[in-house]
Coordinates of C-alpha atoms in Angstrom, one line a residue:
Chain S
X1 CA 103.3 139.8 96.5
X2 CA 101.6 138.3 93.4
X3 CA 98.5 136.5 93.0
X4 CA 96.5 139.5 94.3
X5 CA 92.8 137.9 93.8
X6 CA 93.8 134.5 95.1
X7 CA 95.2 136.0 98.5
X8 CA 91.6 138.3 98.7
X9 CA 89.7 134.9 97.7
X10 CA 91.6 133.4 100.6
X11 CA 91.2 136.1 103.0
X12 CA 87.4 136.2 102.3
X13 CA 87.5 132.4 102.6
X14 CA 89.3 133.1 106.7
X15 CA 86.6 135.6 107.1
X16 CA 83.2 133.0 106.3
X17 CA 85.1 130.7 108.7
X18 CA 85.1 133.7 111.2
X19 CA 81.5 134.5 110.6
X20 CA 80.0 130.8 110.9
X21 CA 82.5 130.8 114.4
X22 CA 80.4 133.4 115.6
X23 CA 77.1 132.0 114.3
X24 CA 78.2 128.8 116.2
X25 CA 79.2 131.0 119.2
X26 CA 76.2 132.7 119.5
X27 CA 74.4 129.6 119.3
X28 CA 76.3 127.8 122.0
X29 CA 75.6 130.9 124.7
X30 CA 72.1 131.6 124.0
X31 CA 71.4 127.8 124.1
X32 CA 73.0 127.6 127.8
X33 CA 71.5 130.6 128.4
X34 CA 67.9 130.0 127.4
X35 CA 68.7 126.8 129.8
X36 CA 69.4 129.0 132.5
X37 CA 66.5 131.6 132.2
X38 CA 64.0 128.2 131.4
X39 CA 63.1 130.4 128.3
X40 CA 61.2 128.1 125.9
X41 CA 60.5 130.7 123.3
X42 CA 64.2 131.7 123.2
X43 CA 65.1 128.1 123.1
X44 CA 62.8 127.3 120.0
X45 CA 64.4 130.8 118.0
X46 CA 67.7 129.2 118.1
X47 CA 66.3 125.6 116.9
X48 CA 64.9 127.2 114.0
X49 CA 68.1 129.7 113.1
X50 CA 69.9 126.3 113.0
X51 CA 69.1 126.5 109.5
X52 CA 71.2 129.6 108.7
X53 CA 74.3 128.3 110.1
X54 CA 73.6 125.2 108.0
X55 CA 73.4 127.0 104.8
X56 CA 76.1 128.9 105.8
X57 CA 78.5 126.0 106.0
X58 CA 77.0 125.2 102.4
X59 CA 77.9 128.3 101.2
X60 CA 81.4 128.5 102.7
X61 CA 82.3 124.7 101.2
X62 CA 81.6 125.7 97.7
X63 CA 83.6 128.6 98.0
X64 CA 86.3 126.4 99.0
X65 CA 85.9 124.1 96.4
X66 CA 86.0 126.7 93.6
X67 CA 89.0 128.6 95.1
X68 CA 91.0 124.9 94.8
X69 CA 89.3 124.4 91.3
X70 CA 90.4 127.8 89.9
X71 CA 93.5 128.3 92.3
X72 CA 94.7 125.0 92.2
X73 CA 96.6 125.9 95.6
X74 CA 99.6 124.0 96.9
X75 CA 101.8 124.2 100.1
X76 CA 100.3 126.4 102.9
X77 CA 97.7 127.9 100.6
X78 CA 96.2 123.9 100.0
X79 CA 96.6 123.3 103.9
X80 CA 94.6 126.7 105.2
X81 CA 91.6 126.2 102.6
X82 CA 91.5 122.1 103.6
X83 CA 91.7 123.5 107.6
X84 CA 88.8 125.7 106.7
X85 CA 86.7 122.9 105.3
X86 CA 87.7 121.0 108.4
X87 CA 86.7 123.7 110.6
X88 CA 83.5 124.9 108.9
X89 CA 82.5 120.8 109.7
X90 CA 83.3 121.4 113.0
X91 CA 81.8 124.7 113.8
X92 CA 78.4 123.4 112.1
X93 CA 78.1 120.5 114.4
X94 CA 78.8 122.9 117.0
X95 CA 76.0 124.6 116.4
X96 CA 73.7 121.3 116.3
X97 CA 75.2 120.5 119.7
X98 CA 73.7 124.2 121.1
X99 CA 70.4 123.4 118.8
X100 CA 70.6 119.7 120.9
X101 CA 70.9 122.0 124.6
X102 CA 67.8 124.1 122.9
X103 CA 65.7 121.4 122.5
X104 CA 66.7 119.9 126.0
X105 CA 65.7 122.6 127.6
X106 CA 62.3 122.4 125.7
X107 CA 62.0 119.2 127.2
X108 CA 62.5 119.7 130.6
X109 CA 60.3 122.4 130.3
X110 CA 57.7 120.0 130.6
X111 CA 58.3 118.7 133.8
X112 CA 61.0 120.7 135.5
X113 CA 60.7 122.6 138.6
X114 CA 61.6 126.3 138.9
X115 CA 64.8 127.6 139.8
X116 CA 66.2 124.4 137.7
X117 CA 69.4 123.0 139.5
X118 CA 72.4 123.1 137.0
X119 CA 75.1 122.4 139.0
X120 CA 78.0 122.3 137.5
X121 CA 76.7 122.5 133.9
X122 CA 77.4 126.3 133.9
X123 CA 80.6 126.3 134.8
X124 CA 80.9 123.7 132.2
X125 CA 79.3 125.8 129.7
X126 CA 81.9 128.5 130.5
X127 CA 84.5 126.9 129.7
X128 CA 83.8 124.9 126.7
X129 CA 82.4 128.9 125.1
X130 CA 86.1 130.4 126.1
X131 CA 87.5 127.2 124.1
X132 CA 85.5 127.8 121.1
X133 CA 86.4 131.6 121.7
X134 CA 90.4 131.0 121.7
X135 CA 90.4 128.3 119.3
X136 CA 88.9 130.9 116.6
X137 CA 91.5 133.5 118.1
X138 CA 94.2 130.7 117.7
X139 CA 93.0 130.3 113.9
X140 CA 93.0 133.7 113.3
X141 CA 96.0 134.7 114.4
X142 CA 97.7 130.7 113.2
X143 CA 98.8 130.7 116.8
X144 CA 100.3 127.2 117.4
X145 CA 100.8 127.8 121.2
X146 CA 97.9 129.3 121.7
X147 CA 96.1 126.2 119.8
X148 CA 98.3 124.0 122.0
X149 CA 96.7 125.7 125.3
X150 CA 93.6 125.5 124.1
X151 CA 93.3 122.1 124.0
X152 CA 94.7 121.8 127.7
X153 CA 91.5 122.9 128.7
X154 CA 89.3 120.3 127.3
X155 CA 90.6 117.9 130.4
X156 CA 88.9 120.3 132.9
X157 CA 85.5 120.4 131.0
X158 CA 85.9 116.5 131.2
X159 CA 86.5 116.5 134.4
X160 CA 83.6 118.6 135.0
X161 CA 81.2 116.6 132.9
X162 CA 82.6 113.7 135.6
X163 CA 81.0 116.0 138.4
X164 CA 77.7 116.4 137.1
X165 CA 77.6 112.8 136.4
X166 CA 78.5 112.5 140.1
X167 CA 75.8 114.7 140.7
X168 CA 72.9 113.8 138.6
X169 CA 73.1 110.3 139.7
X170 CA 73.6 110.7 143.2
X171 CA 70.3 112.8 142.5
X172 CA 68.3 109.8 141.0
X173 CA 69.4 107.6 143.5
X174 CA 67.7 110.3 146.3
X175 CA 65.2 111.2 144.8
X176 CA 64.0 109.1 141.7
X177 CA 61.2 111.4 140.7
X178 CA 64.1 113.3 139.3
X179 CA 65.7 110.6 137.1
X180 CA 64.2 112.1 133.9
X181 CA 65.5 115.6 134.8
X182 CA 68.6 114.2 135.5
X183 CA 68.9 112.5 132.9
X184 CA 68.3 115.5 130.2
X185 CA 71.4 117.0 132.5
X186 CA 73.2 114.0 131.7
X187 CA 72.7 114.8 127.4
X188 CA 73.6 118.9 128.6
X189 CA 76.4 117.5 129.4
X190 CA 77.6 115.5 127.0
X191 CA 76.5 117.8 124.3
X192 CA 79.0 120.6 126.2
X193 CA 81.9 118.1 126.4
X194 CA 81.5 117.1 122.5
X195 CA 81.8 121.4 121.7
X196 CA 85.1 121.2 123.6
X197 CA 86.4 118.1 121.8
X198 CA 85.2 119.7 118.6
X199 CA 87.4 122.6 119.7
X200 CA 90.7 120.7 120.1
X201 CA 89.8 119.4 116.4
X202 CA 89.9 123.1 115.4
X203 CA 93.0 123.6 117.2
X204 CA 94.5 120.6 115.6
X205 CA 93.7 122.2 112.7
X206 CA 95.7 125.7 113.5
X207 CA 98.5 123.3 113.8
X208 CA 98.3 121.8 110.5
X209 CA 98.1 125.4 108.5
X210 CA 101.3 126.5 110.4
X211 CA 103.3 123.0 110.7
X212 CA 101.9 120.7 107.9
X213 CA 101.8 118.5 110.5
X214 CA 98.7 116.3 111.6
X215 CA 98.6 115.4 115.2
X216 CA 95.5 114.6 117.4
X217 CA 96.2 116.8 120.3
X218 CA 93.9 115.0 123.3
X219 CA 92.1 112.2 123.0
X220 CA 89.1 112.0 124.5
X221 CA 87.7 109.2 127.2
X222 CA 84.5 109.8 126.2
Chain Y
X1 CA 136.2 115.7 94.7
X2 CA 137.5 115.1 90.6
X3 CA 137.7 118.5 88.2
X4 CA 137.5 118.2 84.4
X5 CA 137.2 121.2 82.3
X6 CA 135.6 120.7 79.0
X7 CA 136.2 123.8 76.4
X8 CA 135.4 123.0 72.5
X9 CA 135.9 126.3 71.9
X10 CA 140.1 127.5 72.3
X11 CA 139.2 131.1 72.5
X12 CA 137.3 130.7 76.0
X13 CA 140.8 129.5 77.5
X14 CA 141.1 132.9 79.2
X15 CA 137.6 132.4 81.3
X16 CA 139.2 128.6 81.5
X17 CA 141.8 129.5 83.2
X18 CA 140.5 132.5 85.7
X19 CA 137.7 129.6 86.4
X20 CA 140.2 126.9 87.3
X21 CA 142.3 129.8 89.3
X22 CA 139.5 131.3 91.4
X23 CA 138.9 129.8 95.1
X24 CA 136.0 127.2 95.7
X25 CA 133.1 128.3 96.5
X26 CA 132.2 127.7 99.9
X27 CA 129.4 124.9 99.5
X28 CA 127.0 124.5 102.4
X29 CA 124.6 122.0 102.4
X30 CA 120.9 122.1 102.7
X31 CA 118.9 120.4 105.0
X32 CA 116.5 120.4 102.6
X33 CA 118.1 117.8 100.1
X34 CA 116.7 114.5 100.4
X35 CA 118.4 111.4 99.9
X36 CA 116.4 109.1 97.8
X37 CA 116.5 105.1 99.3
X38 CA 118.1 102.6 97.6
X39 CA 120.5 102.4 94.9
X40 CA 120.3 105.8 92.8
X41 CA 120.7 105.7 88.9
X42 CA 122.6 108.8 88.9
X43 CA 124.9 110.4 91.5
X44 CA 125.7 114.5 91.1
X45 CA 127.6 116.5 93.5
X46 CA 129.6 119.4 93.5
X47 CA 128.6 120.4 89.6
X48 CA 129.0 123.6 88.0
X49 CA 128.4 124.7 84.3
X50 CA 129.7 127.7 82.5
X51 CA 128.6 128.4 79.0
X52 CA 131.6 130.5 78.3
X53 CA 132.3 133.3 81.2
X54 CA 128.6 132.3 82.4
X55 CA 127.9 130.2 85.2
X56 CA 124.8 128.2 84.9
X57 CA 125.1 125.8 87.7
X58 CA 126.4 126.3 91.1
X59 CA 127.2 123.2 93.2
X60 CA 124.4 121.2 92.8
X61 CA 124.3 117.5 94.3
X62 CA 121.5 115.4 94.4
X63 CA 121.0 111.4 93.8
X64 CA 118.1 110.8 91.6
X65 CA 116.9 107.1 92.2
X66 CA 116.0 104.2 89.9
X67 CA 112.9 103.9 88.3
X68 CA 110.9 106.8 89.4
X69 CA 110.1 109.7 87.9
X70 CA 112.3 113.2 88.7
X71 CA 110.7 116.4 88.2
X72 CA 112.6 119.3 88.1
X73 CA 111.1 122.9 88.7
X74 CA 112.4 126.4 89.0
X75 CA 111.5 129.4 87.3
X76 CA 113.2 130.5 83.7
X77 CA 117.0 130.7 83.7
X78 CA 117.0 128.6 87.2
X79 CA 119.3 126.1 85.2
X80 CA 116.6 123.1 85.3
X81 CA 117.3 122.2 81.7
X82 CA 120.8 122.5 81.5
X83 CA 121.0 120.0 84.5
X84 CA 119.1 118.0 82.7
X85 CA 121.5 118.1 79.5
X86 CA 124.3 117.0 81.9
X87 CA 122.8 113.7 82.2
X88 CA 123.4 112.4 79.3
X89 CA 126.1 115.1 77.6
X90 CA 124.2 116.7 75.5
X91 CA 125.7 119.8 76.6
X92 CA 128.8 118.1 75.1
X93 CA 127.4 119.7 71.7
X94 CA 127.6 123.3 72.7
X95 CA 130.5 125.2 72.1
X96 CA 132.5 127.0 75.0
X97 CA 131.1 125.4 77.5
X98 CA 132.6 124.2 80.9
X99 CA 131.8 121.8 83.4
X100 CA 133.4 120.6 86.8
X101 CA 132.1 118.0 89.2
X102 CA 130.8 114.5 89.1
X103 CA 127.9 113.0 86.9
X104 CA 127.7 109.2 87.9
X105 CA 125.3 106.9 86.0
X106 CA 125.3 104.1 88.0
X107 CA 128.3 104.9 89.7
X108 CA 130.1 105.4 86.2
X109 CA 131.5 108.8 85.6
X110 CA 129.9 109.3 82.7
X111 CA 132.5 112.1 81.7
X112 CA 135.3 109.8 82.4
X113 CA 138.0 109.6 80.1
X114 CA 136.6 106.6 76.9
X115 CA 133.0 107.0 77.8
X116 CA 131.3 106.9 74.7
X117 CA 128.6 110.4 74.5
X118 CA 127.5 108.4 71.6
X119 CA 126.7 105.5 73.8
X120 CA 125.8 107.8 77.1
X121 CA 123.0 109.1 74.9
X122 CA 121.8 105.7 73.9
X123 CA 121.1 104.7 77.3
X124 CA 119.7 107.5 78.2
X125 CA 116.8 108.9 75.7
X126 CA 115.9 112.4 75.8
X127 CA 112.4 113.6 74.3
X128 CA 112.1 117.5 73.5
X129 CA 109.8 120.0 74.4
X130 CA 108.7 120.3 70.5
X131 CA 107.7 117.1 69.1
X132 CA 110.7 116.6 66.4
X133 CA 109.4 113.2 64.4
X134 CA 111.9 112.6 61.4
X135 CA 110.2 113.3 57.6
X136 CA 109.3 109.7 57.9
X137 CA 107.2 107.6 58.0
X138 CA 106.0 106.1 61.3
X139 CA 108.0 102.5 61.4
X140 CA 110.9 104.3 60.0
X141 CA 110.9 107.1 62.6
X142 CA 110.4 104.2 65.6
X143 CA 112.8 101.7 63.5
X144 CA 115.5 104.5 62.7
X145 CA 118.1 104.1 65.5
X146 CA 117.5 100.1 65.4
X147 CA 118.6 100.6 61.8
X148 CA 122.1 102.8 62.8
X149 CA 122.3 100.6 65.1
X150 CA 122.3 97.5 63.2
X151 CA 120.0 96.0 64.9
X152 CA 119.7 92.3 64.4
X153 CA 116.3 91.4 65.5
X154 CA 112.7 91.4 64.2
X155 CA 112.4 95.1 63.5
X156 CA 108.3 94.7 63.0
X157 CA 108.1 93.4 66.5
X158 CA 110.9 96.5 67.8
X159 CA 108.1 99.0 66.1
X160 CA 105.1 97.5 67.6
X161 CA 106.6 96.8 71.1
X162 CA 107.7 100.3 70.8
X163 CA 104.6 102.5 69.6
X164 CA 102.9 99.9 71.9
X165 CA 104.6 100.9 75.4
X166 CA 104.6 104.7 73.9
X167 CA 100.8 104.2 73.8
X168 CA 100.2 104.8 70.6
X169 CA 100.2 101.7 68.5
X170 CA 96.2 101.6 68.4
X171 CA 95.9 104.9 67.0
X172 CA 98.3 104.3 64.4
X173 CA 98.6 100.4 63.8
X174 CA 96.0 101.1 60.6
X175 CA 98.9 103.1 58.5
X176 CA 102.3 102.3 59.7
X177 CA 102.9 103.9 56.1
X178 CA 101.6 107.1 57.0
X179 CA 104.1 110.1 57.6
X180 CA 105.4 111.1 61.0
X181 CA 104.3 114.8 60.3
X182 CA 100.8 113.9 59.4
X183 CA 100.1 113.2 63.3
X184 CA 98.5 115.4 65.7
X185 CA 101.5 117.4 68.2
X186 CA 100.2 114.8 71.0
X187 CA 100.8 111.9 68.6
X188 CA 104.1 112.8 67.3
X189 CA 105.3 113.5 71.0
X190 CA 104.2 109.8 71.8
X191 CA 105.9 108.8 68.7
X192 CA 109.3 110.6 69.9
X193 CA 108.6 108.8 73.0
X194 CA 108.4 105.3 70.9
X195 CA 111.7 106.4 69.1
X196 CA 113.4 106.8 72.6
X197 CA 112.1 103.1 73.7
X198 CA 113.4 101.4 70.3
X199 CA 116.6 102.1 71.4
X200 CA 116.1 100.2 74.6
X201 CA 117.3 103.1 76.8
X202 CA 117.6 102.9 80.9
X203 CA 116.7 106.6 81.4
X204 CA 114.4 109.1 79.8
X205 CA 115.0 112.8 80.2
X206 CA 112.1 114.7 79.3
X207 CA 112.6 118.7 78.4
X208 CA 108.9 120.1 78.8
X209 CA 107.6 117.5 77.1
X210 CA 104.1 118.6 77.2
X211 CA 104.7 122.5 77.0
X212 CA 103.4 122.5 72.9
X213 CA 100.5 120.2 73.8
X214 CA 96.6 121.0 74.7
X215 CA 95.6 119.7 77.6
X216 CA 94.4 116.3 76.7
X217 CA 97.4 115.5 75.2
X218 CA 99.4 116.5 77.6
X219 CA 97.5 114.3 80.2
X220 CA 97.8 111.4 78.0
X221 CA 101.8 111.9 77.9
X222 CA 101.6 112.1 81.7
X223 CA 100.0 109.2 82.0
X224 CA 102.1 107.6 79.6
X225 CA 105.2 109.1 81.9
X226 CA 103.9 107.5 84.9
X227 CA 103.1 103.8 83.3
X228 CA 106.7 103.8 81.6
X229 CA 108.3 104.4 85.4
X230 CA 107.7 101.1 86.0
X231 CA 110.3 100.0 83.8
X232 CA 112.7 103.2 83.1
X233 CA 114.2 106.1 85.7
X234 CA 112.9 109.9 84.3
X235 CA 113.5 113.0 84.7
X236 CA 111.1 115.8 83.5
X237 CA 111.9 119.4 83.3
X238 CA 108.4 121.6 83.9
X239 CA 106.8 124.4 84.1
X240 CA 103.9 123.3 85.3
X241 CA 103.4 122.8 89.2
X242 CA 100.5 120.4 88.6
X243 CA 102.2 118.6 86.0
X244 CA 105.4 117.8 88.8
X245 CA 102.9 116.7 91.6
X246 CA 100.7 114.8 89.4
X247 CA 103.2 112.2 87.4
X248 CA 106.4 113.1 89.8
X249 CA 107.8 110.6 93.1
X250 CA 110.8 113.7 93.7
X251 CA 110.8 117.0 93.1
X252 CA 113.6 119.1 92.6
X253 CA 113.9 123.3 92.7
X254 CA 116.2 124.8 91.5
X255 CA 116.7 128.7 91.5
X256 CA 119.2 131.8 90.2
X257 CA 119.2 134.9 92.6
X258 CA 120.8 138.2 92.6
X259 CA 124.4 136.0 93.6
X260 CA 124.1 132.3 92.6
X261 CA 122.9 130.9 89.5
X262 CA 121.7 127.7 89.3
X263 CA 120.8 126.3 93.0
X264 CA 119.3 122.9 93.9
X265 CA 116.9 125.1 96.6
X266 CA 115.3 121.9 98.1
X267 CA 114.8 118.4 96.5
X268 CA 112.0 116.0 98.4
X269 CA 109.7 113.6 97.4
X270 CA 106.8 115.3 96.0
X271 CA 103.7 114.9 98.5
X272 CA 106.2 116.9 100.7
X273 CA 107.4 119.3 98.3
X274 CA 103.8 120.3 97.2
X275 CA 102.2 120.0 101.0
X276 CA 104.6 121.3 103.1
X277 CA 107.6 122.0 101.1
X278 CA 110.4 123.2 103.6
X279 CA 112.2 126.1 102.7
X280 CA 110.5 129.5 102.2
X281 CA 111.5 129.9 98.4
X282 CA 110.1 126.9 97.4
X283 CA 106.9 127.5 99.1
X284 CA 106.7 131.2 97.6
X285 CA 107.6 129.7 94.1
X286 CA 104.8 127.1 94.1
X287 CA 102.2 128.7 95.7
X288 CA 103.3 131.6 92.6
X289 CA 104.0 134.6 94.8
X290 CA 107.0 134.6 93.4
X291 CA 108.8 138.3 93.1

């Protein structure tokens, strides 16, 4: 093995992608769970660390770029630091999805009842986390099936993001002083499903590094 | 499958003759050898090279298509140049060398029996990795193979057409007078290039052509390389990986291990070969984790 500094500047490269991915993570849960707990302070701390994973992405991209302007990598070295920059987009929007659920939750802390009633949003939540989750395991360990099952998934959170729509607007339509609570269920929602669509892009992206080829896994109906 | 041996030199018959005697080599294809579309300018298969006892190329086939530009790429000794030579015989000119297989030129054998070298070389230019302008002046360098030539036509128009399409003529138009020699290494490399044109050629070969140049130079040749594809088929041996994927349309790699010498490894056009090339040698070449 030659090229000892470019595979370390590579390696170090996989590792900021790893570290944002748990940023984003991290993010994700304590945003559903600050939604869960009704925890408004807790909600605010991750609209403000927003910034960090921000910079972070920042930081990561013009790493990247001067890896390809010193490197000047080709073949499967070109395609993993491209997939990074892919994923680093992905992971940071990610993160403004959880900031979104954060500041949702600040809302309906103005005029929501305690217990709130989630319904199927934590199950929803759930399953989009274990998709971020694998579809960093899948990059990690350039796992094509793995990427490939991944992506499977996102049809149940879509089909769970059709239940709560079943369920918040058979709520407004029985009770209508809920429609603005329902409706910041509706955004929950939507901001979950886009994490797990962001995931498949991830995934897509495992598949790239390993195959060179560039398929879109699962198309979204939303 | 047609065999020719070529010896100039009568004390190589031994190796001659325990060459012609030994079994062929099995030859299994590649999957990674693509087949260029339309009509090719040259058509190579089954060639092998021996200078003297020692084999440079082993089986190689590939079709190199019409006006587009061929890089070839392998490490040192990988045979890249001598392939390169068999194009247009200047291998003819070594001594003790031997070569079997089939080199068509537009599906002419160019080593058929009363093909002309002389005339094989005309058509087919070849520019050097050291800039090697005559001790003349400018015009006479561009005008001096018109002139052996007998050329008949306006020979002012020949020279401007020529340093013109060789990109040069601007920097030189001034002082026509002016000695070859006295340009920079870039310069006389595009004036090399002009001497090729005058002799309204089909194909350029192109041995490292930028390997004595700095940088700037060397990305004025390229682009020089990819404006005269328009109009002429080339092939460019290279060192340079950036070089190939930047002014290239195929890419060839060619390789010697530890039991063949002189492979084609994978030929493809060259978004492929430099994405997602597809065998494991080419990718570890390329991405330089080579050994």
């Amino acid at each position: 093995m030659t090229r000892e500094l470019f595979q370390k500047e590579l390696t170090d490269l996989q590792d900021d992608v790893l570290i944002l991915g748990s940023m984003a993570e991290k993010a994700v849960v304590d945003s559903v769970e600050a939604l869960r707990s009704a925890d408004l302070e807790w909600a605010q701390r991750i609209i403000d660390e927003d910034a960090a994973i921000n910079k972070k992405r920042f930081d990561i991209e013009e790493r990247a770029l001067f890896v390809i302007a010193s490197q000047q990598p080709l073949a499967s070295d070109l395609r993993s630091i491209i997939s990074a920059l892919m994923i680093i987009t992905d992971l940071e929007r990610i993160a403004d999805h959880a900031e979104g659920i954060a500041s949702i939750n600040l809302r309906l802390g103005e005029s929501e009842t305690i217990p709130r009633r989630l319904g199927y949003i934590p199950a929803m939540a759930d399953r989009s986390i274990a998709m971020l989750r694998d579809s960093l395991k899948a990059y990690v360990e350039r796992n094509v099936e793995e990427a490939r099952r991944v992506c499977d998934a996102d049809d149940e959170v879509d089909r769970l993001q059709d239940a709560v729509y079943d369920e918040t607007l058979r709520g407004m339509i029985e009770e209508p002083a809920t429609i603005e609570r329902n409706t910041y269920y509706l955004w929950t929602a939507h901001n979950l499903e886009r994490i797990a669509d962001r995931c498949t892009n991830i995934c897509e992206r495992v598949i790239f590094v390993v195959t060179g080829r560039m398929e879109e896994i699962n198309v979204s109906k939303y | 499958m047609s065999i020719r041996v070529r010896s100039t030199n009568p004390t190589d018959d031994e190796a001659r003759e325990a060459l012609q005697g030994r079994p062929a080599e099995e030859h299994v294809p590649s999957h990674n050898i693509t087949k260029p579309e339309g009509e090719p300018a040259f058509s190579i298969s089954d060639l092998n090279f021996w200078y003297g006892t020692k084999q440079a190329l082993t089986n190689v086939g590939l079709d190199i298509p019409r006006k587009k530009v061929t890089a070839l790429i392998g490490p040192s000794g990988c045979g890249k140049s001598t392939l390169l030579r068999c194009l247009n015989r200047m291998n003819d000119l070594i001594p003790g060398v031997t070569i079997e297989g089939n080199v068509r030129y537009r599906s002419a054998d160019i080593y058929g029996p009363g093909v002309d070298p002389v005339e094989v070389r005309r058509r087919i230019g070849m520019v050097f990795q050291k800039p090697n302008p005559f001790p003349k002046s400018i015009y006479e360098n561009v005008a001096f193979g018109a002139r052996v030539n007998g050329f008949r036509g306006n020979l002012d128009d020949l020279v401007e057409g020529s340093l013109q399409r060789a990109a040069l003529w601007d920097e030189v138009k001034g002082d026509l007078k002016q000695s070859g020699l006295a340009l920079s290494g870039g310069q006389q490399q595009r004036l090399c290039i002009a001497r090729a044109l005058a002799n309204n050629p089909d194909v350029i070969l192109m041995d490292e052509p930028c390997s004595a140049l700095d940088p700037i130079a060397t990305l004025k040749i390229e682009d020089l390389i990819r404006e005269l594809s328009t109009d002429y088929t080339i092939v460019v041996v290279t060192h340079n990986m950036q070089q190939a994927a930047r002014v290239s349309d195929y890419t060839a790699f060619m390789l010697t291990d530890e039991e063949i010498t002189g492979q084609l490894i994978e030929y493809a056009p060259t978004e492929m070969m430099f994405t997602q090339p597809g065998d494991q040698r080419t990718e570890d070449y390329i991405s330089g984790r080579f050994g």
